[in-house]
Coordinates of C-alpha atoms in Angstrom, one line a residue:
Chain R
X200 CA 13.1 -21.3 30.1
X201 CA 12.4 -17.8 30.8
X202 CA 15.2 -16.2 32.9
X203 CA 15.1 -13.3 34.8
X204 CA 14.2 -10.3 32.3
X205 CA 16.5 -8.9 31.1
X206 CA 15.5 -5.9 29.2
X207 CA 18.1 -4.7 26.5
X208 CA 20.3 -2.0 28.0
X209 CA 19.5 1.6 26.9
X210 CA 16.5 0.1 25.2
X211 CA 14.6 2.8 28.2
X212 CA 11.1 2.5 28.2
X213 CA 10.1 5.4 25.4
X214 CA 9.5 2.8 22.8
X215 CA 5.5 1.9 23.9
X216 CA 4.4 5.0 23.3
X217 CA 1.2 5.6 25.0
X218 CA 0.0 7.8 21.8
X219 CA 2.0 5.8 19.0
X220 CA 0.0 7.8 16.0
X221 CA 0.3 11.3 17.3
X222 CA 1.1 13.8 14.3
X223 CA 4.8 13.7 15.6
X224 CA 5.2 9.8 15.5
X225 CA 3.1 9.9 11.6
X226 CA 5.8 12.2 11.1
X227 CA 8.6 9.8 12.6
X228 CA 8.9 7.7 9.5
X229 CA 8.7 10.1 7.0
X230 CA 11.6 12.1 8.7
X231 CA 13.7 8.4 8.6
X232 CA 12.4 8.0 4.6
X233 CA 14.0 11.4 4.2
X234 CA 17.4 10.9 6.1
X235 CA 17.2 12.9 9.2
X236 CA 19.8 11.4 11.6
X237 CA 18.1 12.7 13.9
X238 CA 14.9 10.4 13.3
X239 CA 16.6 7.7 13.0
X240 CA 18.3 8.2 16.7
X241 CA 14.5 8.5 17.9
X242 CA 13.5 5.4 16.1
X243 CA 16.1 3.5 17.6
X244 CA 15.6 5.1 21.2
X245 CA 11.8 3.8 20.6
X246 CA 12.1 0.5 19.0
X247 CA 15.4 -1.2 19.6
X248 CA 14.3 -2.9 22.6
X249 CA 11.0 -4.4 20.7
X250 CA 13.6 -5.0 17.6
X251 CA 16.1 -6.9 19.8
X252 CA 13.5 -8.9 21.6
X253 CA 12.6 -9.8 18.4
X254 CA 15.5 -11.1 17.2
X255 CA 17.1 -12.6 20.1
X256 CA 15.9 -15.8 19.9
X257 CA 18.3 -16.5 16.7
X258 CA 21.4 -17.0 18.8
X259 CA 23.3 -17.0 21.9
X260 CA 26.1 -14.5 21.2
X261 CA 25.3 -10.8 21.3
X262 CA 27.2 -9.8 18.4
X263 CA 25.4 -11.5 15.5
X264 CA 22.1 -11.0 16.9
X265 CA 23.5 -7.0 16.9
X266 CA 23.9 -8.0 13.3
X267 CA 20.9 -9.0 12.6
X268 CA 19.2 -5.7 14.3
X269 CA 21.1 -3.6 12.3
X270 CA 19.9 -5.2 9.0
X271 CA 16.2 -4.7 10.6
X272 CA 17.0 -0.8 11.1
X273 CA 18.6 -0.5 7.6
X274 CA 15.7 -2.0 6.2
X275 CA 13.2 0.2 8.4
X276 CA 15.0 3.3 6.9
X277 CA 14.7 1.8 3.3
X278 CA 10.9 1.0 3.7
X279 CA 10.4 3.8 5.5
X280 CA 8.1 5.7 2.6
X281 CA 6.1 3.1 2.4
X282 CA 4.8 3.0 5.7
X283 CA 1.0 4.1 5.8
X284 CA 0.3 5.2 9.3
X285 CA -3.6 3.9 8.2
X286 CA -2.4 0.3 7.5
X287 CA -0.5 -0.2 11.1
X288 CA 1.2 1.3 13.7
X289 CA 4.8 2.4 13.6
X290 CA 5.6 -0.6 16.1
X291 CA 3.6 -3.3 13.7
X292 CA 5.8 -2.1 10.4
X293 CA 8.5 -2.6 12.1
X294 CA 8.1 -5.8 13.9
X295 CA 6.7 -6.9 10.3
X296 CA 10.2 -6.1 8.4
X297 CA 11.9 -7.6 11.8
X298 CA 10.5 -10.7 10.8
X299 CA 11.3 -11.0 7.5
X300 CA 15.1 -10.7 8.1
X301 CA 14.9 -13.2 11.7
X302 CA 12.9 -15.8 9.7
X303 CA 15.4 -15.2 6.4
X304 CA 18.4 -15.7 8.7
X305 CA 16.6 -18.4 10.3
X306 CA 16.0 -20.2 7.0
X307 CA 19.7 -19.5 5.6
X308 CA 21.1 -20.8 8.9
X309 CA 19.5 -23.8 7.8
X310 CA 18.2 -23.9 11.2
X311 CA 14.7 -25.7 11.4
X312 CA 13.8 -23.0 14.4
X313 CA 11.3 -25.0 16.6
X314 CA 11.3 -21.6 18.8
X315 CA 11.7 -21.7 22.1
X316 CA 9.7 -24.2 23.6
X317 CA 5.8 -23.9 23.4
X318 CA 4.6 -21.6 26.0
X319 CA 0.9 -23.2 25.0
X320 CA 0.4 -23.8 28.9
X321 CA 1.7 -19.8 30.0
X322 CA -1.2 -17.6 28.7
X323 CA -0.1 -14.7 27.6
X324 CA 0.3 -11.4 29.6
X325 CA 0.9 -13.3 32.5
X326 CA 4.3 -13.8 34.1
X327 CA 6.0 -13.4 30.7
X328 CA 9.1 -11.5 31.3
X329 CA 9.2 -11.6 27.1
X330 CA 6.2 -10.4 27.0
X331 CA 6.4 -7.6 29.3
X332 CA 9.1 -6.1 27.1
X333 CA 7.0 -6.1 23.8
X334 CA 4.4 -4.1 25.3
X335 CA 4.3 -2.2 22.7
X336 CA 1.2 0.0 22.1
X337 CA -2.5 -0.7 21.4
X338 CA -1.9 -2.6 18.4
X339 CA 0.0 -4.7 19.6
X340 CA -2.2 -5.4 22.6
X341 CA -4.8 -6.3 20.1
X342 CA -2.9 -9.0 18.1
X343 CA -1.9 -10.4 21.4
X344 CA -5.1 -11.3 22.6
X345 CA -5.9 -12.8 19.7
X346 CA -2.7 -15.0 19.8
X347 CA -4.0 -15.8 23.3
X348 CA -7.2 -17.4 22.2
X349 CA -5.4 -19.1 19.6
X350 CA -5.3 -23.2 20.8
X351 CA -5.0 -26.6 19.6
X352 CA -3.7 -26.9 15.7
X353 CA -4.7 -23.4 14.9
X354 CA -2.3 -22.1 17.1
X355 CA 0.6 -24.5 16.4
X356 CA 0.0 -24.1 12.8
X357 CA 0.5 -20.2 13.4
X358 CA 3.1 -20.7 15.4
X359 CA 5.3 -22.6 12.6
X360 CA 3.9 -20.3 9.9
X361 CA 4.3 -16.7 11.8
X362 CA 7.0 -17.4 14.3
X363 CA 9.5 -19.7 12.7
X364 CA 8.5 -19.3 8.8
X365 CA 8.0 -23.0 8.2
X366 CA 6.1 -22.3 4.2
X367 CA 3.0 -24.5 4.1
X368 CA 3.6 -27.6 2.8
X369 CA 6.8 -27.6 5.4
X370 CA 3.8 -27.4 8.2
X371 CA 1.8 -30.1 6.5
X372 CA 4.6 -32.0 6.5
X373 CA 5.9 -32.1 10.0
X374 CA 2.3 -32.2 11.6
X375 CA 0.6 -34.4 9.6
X376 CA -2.3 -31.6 9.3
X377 CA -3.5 -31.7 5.6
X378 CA -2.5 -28.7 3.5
X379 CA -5.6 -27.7 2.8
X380 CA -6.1 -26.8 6.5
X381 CA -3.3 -25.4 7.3
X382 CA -3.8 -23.1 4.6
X383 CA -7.1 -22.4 6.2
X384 CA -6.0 -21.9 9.8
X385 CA -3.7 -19.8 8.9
X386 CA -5.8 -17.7 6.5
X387 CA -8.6 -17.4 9.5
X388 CA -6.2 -16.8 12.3
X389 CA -5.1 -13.8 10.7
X390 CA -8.0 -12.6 9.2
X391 CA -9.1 -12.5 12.8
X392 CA -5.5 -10.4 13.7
X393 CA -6.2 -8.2 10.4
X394 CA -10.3 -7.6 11.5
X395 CA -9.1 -6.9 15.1
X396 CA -6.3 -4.2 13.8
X397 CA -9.0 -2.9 11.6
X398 CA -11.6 -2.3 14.3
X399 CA -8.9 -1.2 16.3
X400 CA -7.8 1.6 14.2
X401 CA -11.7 2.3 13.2
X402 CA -12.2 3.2 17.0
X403 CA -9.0 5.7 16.9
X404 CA -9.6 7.3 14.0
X405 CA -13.1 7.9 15.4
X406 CA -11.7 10.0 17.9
X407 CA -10.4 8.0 20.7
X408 CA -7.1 10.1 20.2
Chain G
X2 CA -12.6 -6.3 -1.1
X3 CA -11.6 -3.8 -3.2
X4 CA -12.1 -0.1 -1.9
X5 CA -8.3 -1.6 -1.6
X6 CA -8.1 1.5 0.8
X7 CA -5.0 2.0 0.2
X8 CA -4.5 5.0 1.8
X9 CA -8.0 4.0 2.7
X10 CA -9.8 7.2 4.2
X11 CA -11.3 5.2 6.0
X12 CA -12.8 4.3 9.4
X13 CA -15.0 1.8 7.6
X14 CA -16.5 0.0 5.1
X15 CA -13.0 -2.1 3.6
X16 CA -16.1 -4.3 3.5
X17 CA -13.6 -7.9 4.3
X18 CA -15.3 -10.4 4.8
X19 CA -14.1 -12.2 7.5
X20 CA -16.7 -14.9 7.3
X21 CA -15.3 -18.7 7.4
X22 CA -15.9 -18.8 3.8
X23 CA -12.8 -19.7 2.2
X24 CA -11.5 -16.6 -0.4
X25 CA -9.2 -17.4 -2.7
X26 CA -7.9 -13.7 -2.9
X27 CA -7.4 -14.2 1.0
X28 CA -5.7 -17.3 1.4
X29 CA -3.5 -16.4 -1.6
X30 CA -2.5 -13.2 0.1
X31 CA -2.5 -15.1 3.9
X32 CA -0.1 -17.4 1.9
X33 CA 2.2 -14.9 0.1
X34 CA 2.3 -12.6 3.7
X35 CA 3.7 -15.9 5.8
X36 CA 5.9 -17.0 3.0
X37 CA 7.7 -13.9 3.0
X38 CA 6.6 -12.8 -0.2
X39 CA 4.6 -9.6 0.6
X40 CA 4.9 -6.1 1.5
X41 CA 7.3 -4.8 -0.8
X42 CA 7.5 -7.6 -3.6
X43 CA 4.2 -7.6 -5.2
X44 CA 1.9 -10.2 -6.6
X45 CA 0.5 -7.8 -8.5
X46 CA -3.3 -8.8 -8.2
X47 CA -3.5 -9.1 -4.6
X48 CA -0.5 -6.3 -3.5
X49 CA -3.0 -4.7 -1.0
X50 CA -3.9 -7.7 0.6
X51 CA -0.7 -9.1 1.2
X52 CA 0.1 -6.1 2.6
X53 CA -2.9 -6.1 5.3
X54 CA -2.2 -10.0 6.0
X55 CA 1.9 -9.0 6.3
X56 CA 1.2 -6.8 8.6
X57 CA -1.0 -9.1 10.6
X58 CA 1.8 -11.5 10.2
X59 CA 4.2 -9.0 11.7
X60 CA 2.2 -7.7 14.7
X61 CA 1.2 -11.6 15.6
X62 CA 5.1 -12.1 15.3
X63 CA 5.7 -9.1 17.7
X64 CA 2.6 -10.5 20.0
X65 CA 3.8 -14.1 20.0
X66 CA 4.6 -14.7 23.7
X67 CA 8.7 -15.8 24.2
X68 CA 11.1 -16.1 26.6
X69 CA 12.8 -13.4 27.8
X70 CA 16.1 -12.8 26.0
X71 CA 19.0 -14.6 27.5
X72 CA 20.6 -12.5 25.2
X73 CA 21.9 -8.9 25.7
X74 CA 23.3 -5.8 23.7
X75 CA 26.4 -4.9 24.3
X76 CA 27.0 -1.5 25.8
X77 CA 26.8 1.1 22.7
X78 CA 24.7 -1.3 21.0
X79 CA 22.7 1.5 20.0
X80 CA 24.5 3.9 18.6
X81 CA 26.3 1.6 17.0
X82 CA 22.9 0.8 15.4
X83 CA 22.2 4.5 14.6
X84 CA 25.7 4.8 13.4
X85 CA 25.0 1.9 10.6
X86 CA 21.7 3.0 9.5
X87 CA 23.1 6.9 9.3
X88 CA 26.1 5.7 7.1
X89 CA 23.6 3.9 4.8
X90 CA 21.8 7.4 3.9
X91 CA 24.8 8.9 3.7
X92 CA 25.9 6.1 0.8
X93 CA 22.7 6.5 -0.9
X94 CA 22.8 10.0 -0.8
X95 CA 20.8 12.2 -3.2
X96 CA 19.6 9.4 -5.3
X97 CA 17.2 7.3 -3.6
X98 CA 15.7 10.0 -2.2
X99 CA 14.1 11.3 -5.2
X100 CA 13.1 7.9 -5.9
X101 CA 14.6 8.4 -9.4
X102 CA 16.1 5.2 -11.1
X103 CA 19.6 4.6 -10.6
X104 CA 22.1 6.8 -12.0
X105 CA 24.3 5.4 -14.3
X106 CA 28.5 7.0 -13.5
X107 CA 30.4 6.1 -16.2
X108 CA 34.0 5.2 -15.5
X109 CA 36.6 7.9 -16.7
X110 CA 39.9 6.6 -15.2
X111 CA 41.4 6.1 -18.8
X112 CA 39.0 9.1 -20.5
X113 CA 38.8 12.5 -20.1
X114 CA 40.4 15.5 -19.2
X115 CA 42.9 14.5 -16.3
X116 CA 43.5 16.4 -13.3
X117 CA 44.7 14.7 -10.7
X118 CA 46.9 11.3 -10.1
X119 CA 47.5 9.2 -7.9
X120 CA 50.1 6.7 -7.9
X121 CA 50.2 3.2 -8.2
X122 CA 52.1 2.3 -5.5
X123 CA 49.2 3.7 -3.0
X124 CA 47.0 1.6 -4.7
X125 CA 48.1 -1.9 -6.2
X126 CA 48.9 -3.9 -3.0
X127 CA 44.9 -3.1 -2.1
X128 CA 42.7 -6.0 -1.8
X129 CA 39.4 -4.4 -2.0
X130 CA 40.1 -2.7 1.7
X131 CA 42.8 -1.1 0.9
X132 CA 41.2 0.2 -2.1
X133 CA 37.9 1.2 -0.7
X134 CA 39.9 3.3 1.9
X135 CA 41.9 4.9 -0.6
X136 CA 38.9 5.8 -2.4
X137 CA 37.4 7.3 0.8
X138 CA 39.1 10.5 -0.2
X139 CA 38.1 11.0 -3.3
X140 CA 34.2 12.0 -5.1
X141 CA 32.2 8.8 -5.8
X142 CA 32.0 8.7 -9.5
X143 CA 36.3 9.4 -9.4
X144 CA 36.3 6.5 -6.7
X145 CA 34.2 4.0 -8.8
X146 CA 36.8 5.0 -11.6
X147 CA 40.1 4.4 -9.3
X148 CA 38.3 1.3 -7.8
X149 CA 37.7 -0.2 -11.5
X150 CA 41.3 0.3 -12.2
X151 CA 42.8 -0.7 -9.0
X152 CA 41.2 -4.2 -9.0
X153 CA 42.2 -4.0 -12.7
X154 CA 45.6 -3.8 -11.8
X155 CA 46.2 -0.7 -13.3
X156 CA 49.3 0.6 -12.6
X157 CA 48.5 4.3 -12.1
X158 CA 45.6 6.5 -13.2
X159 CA 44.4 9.6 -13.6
X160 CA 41.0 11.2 -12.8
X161 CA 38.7 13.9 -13.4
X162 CA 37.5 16.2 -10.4
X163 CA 34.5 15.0 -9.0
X164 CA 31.8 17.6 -7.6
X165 CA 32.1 16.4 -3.9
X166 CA 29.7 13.8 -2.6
X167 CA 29.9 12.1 1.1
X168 CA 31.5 9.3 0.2
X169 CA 33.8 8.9 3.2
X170 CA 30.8 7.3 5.0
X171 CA 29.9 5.1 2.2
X172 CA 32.8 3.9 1.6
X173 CA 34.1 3.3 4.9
X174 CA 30.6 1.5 5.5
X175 CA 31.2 -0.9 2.7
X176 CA 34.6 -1.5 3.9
X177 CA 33.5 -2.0 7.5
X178 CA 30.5 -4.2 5.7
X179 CA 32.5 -7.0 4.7
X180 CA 32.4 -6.1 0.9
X181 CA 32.9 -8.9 -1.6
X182 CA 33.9 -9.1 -5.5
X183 CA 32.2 -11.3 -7.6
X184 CA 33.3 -11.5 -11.0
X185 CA 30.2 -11.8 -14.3
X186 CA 30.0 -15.4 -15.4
X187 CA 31.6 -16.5 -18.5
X188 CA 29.7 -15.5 -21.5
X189 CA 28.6 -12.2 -20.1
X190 CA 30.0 -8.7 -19.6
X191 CA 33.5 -8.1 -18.5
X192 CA 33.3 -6.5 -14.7
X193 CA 32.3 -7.9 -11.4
X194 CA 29.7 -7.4 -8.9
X195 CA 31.5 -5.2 -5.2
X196 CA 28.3 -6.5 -3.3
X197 CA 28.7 -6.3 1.1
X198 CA 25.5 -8.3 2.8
X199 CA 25.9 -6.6 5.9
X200 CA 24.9 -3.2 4.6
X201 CA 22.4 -4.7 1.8
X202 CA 24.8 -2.1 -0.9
X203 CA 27.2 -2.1 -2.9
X204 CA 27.6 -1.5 -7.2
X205 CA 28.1 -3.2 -10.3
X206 CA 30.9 -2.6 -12.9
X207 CA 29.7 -4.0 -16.5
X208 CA 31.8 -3.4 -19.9
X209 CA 30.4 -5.0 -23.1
X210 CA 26.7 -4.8 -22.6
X211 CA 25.3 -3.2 -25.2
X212 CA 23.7 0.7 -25.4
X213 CA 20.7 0.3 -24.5
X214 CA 17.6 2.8 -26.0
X215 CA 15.9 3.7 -22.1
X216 CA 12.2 3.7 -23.9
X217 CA 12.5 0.6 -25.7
X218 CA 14.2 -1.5 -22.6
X219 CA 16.2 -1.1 -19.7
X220 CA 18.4 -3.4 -17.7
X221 CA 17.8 -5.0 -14.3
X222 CA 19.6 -6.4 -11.7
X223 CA 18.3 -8.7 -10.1
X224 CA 19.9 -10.3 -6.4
X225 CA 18.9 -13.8 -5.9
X226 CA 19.5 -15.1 -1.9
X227 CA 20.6 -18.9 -3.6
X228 CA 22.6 -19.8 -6.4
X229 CA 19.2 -21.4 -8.1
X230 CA 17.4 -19.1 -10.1
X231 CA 15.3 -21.4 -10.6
X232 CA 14.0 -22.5 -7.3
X233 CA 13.3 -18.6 -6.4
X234 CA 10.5 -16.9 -8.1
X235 CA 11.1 -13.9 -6.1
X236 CA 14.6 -12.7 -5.9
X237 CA 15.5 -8.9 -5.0
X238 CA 14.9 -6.0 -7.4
X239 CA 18.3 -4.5 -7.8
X240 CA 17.0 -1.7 -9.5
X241 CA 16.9 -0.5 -13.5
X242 CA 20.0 1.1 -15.1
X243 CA 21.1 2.3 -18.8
X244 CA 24.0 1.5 -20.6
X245 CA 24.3 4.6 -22.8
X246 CA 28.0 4.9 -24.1
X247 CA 30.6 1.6 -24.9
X248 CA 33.3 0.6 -22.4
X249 CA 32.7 0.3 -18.6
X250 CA 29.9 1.7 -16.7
X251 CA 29.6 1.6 -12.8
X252 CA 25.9 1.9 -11.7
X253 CA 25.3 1.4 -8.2
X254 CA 22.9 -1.1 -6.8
X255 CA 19.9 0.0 -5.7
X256 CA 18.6 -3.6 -3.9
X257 CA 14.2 -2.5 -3.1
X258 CA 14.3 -4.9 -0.2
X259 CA 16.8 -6.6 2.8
X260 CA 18.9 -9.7 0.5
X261 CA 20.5 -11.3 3.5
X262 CA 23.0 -13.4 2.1
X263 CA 23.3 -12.5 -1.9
X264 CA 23.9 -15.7 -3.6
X265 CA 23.9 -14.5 -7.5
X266 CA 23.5 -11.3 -9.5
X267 CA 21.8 -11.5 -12.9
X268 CA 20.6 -9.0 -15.3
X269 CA 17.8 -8.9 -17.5
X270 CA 16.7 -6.7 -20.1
X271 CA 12.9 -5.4 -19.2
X272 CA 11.0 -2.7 -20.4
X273 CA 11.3 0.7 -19.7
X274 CA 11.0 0.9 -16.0
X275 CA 11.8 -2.6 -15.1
X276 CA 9.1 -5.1 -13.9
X277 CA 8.5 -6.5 -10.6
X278 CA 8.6 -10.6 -11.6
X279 CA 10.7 -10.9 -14.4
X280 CA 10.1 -13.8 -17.4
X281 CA 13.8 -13.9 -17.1
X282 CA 13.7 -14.4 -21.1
X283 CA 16.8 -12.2 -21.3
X284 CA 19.5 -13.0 -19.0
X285 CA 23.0 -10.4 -20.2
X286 CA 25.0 -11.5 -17.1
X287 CA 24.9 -13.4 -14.3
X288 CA 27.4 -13.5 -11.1
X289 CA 27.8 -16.7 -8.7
X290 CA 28.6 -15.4 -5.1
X291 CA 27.7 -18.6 -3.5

């Protein structure tokens, strides 16, 4: 798979901040809850390359998946005052909303995403093209080395339940892993994401920035 | 768990467990966060946690490693983007910014002291469209009047001044957006449902649902993504809205999350404020989209 990068044009590079939770990037959010055109332009500038990476994968013709980003930005203005720059980084809100709307679209389409192939045997943050574009800050570095680690069922368990939105008993069924432990992969691979964000966010508010 | 830091001062001391003991407050909120029922829809006993595991959920989705995207934007992509969201505020305007509930505009097109006109002819060969553009030039709560009458089939109609509002924006959006007009089922209200996907907006026109006394109950709309309420315990909060005076109101919808594709529209009568599940014990109206 994998073709040549392609990084979404105009997408520019501002959207990994190096300092994602300075007072002006707090402030980012609010200004978008509050309807300042002007913050929503920034937002874009910043995050439309993650936000289109992120919905790519749901089809081949520019135009819908230009569709689909635009439903992710409307909803990243209407949840906009909800966003606690304690809970996660500007980049993991988003991408968190972005979800939502792929993996609705995904399940309306009737589309039983298996994503793009398993990449099980590319470890991450290697010669991922993909990857390279959602570099997105430290948060985001953090959840990825956690997916790295992830193997075996654990990590095709997540993989159904995070990246395509299979529900539980959908995973159960297709891999022939009992419920019960699917449920419990799940629950501990991201408890391990949540505990990593958490000590993550610990360490900055202790001073690192 | 608990010190449910929300805002959660804190550089410690959440004091999760992340122990391979099972926790039933943690798989249920691991389970609601990949199911798609967290962040902004609550389950009201665990709303904190979902919120932590959603958000777990999200930056493992944004971690996951994929292929690049054979896929590119289009040139403006962008600002096209930026024009879209902008348009949205614009539409909303004043009253979800406050965060007040939604106001209720009462439709005046046959009331009232009259002041201006416009003529049939402008107006009757609209399809929704045409109407919506016409409308473009006029205040929102005059608009919502002309639009009522227009897809009434009114022949001509008279309006009261509006104070100004943006509408141009809004209703060039919802035109652009790919509006739709569903009509109330059978059995319910008279009105329909001017609903577009694309821009996750639109309004409601209801006549014959009772007046309703705001602190005793309230009505809510409710936006369901199938046409089977009963296979979706979690459809859309379309907001809480009053029915003060008889004949037609037009309240616009005020949808707390992304639909998608709306599939029905139903309203229940809640308690003051709404709730966030509904028992669904009082259904008043109910619109099939398909």
């Amino acid at each position: 798979m994998l073709g040549e990068q392609s990084a979404p044009s105009g997408a520019g590079s501002a959207y990994h901040s190096m300092n994602p939770r300075s007072a002006d990037d707090t402030a980012l959010l609010i200004r978008v809850a509050e309807g300042d055109p002007g913050a929503v332009r920034e937002v874009l500038s910043r995050y439309s390359a993650l936000v289109w990476s992120l919905a790519s994968g749901l089809s081949k013709d520019p135009h819908e998946v230009e569709d689909v980003v635009q439903d992710i930005f409307v909803d990243v203005w209407r949840s906009a005052k909800r966003y606690d720059p304690k809970m996660a980084s500007e980049a993991t809100f988003i991408a968190t909303i972005a979800r939502r709307r792929v993996i609705d679209r995904r399940r309306r389409a009737g589309r039983r995403v298996d994503p793009e192939p398993l990449e099980e045997e590319l470890a991450p943050g290697e010669n991922d093209p993909g990857l390279r574009q959602v570099e997105l800050d430290d948060e985001a570095a953090q959840a990825r080395e956690v997916v790295a680690q992830l193997t075996g069922d654990r990590r095709r368990v997540l993989e159904l339940s995070v990246v395509s939105g299979l529900t539980h008993r959908e995973i159960a069924a297709d891999t022939g892993i009992p419920l019960g432990t699917v449920k419990s992969h799940i629950r501990r691979g991201l408890a391990e994401v949540t505990e990593r964000l958490k000590a993550r966010r610990a360490a900055l508010e202790e001073g690192a920035i | 768990m608990n010190g449910s830091g929300a805002s959660g001062n804190g550089s410690n001391g959440h004091g999760v467990k992340h122990t391979d003991e099972p926790s039933y407050r943690d798989t249920l909120a691991a389970l609601a966060a990949t199911e798609g029922r967290g962040l902004y829809t609550s389950v009201h006993l665990v709303e904190r946690e979902i919120e932590r595991y959603e958000l777990a959920v999200g930056a493992a989705f944004a971690a996951w490693p994929r292929g690049g995207a054979d896929v590119v934007p289009t040139d403006g992509f962008e600002e096209r983007v930026a024009e879209t969201v902008i348009g949205q505020m614009t539409l909303v305007g004043g009253s979800r910014r406050g965060g007040q509930d939604l106001t209720v505009l009462r439709g005046s097109a046959t009331a009232g002291a009259p002041t201006g006109s416009v003529s049939a002819e402008q107006a009757v060969p609209a399809p929704l469209a045409g109407a919506l553009k016409l409308l473009g030039a006029l205040g929102w709560f005059a608009a919502a009047a002309l639009l009522a009458v227009v897809l009434r089939g009114g022949l001509s109609v008279t309006l009261e001044p509006e104070p100004a509002r943006p509408l141009d924006a809004q209703v060039a959006a919802l035109e652009a957006g790919g509006a739709t007009v569903t009509p109330w089922a059978d059995g319910g209200p008279a009105g329909d449902v001017v609903w577009s996907d694309r821009l996750n907006s639109g309004f409601m026109r209801i006549d014959g649902l009772e007046r309703n006394d705001p602190t005793v109950s309230q009505y809510q709309l409710w936006i369901f993504r199938g046409t089977d309420p009963g296979t979706e315990a979690h459809p859309v909060d379309g907001g809480v809205f009053d029915v003060r005076e008889a004949g037609e109101v037009i309240v616009p919808i005020d949808a707390k999350l992304g639909v998608g594709s709306a599939g029905l529209f139903a309203v229940t009568i809640e308690r003051p404020g709404g709730v966030v599940v509904s028992s669904r014990e009082q259904i008043v109206a109910v619109a099939f989209r398909g």
